[in-house]
Amino acid sequence: MEQTVEQKLEALYELQTIHTKVDKIRQTRGELPMEVADLEDDVAGLETRIQKIKTDLDDLEDAIVNRKNTIKESLALIKKYETQQNNVKNNREFDAISKEMEIQGLEVQVCEKKIKELQFDINNKTEVYEKALTELEERKGDLEVKRTELANITSETEKEELVLIKEAEKAELKIDARLKIAYNRLRSNFKNGLAVVTISRDSCSGCFNQIPPQRQSDIRQRKKIIVCEHCGRILVDETMAEDAQNEAV
Ligand SMILES: [Zn+2]
């Protein structure tokens, strides 16, 4: 089935019209989908961080328990040495036990100092932990608000969008592969997604540059696919829009 150029142009314009409607719907969502994604990243990052701090805190608590156990052992030893000292036979034995008691006494001091340091670390880390928790709650709150906002906007327009996407799929069937590639490339080249535009006030309605009269008349002939010399968009004449509308009615 060989298409005339005019049919090709009509098909392209039809597809562009549908896509423009889809773009408008997506615009109503604005930055929301990106904001939601960013907040989701923030929440996940904070949760990982909080988990890490929690593990660190547990390790610090364990270290304190270990030190406390060491102190207990040393104190028990000291007590044992005290009893032994009461039963010594000479000064040399007494001094040797004294030496052992001194060592255990020093061990207790070292552990007590270490426990103070660990407690200091725990206090600092707990502060960081609580700050991160507060931040997490805030982010989760923000995320909830944005998600609801997005869900509301999406549910209002979702049906319409799906219908349009189906229509676009149907319209695409009328466009051959080579043209479709060109169309898609043009669409992605421009922020406003316009690949097919009309002549408007003697100008390209994509880039607003003037179109020479001869070129305009060539476009109206619909015998060739003509692109704008300035922006490269595919040009159709003004009545193409009217024709399409009349057909729709
Ligand atoms: Zn142009």
Coordinates of N, CA, C and O in Angstrom, one line a residue, residues 19 29 49 81 83 87 93 98-99 114 121 142 171 180-181 191 201 203 210 226 229 233 238 242:
H19 N 0.6 13.3 20.3 CA 1.7 13.4 21.2 C 1.8 14.7 22.0 O 2.1 14.7 23.2
R29 N 2.1 17.2 35.5 CA 2.8 16.6 36.7 C 4.1 17.3 37.0 O 4.6 17.1 38.1
R49 N 22.2 5.0 56.4 CA 23.1 5.7 57.3 C 22.7 5.4 58.8 O 23.5 5.1 59.6
Y81 N 44.0 -11.9 95.9 CA 45.4 -11.5 96.3 C 45.4 -11.0 97.8 O 46.4 -11.3 98.5
T83 N 43.5 -11.9 100.2 CA 43.5 -13.1 101.1 C 44.8 -13.8 101.2 O 45.3 -14.2 102.2
N87 N 48.2 -14.7 104.2 CA 48.8 -16.0 104.5 C 50.3 -16.1 104.0 O 50.7 -17.2 103.9
E93 N 57.3 -12.8 99.2 CA 56.0 -13.3 98.7 C 55.0 -12.1 98.8 O 54.2 -11.9 97.8
S98 N 51.8 -8.0 96.0 CA 51.5 -6.6 95.9 C 51.7 -6.1 94.5 O 50.9 -5.3 94.0
K99 N 52.7 -6.6 93.8 CA 53.0 -6.2 92.4 C 51.8 -6.7 91.6 O 51.3 -5.9 90.7
K114 N 38.8 4.0 79.5 CA 38.3 3.6 78.2 C 36.8 3.7 78.2 O 36.2 4.1 77.2
D121 N 31.9 8.7 73.0 CA 31.6 8.4 71.6 C 30.1 8.1 71.5 O 29.5 8.5 70.5
D142 N 7.7 14.6 53.7 CA 7.8 15.3 52.4 C 7.4 14.3 51.3 O 6.6 14.7 50.4
A171 N -1.9 5.5 15.3 CA -1.5 6.5 14.3 C -0.1 6.2 13.8 O 0.2 6.4 12.6
K180 N 9.3 7.4 10.8 CA 9.1 7.4 12.2 C 10.4 7.7 13.0 O 10.4 8.4 14.0
I181 N 11.5 7.1 12.4 CA 12.8 7.4 13.1 C 13.1 8.9 13.0 O 13.5 9.5 14.0
K191 N 12.9 20.4 23.2 CA 12.3 20.3 24.6 C 10.8 20.3 24.5 O 10.2 19.6 25.4
R201 N 1.6 32.6 10.3 CA 2.0 34.0 10.0 C 3.3 34.0 9.2 O 4.2 34.7 9.5
S203 N 5.5 32.0 9.0 CA 6.7 31.6 9.8 C 6.6 30.1 10.2 O 5.4 29.6 10.2
Q210 N 11.0 33.2 9.5 CA 10.2 33.4 8.3 C 10.4 32.2 7.3 O 11.5 31.7 7.2
I226 N 8.8 18.7 3.5 CA 9.7 19.8 3.5 C 9.9 20.2 5.0 O 9.0 20.2 5.8
E229 N 14.2 25.3 7.3 CA 15.6 25.5 7.0 C 16.4 25.8 8.3 O 17.6 25.7 8.3
R233 N 12.4 21.1 11.6 CA 11.1 20.4 11.9 C 10.4 20.2 10.5 O 10.5 21.0 9.6
E238 N -1.2 25.5 7.0 CA -2.2 25.9 8.1 C -3.5 25.0 8.0 O -4.0 24.7 9.0
E242 N -6.8 22.5 10.3 CA -8.3 22.6 10.1 C -8.8 21.3 9.6 O -9.9 20.8 10.1

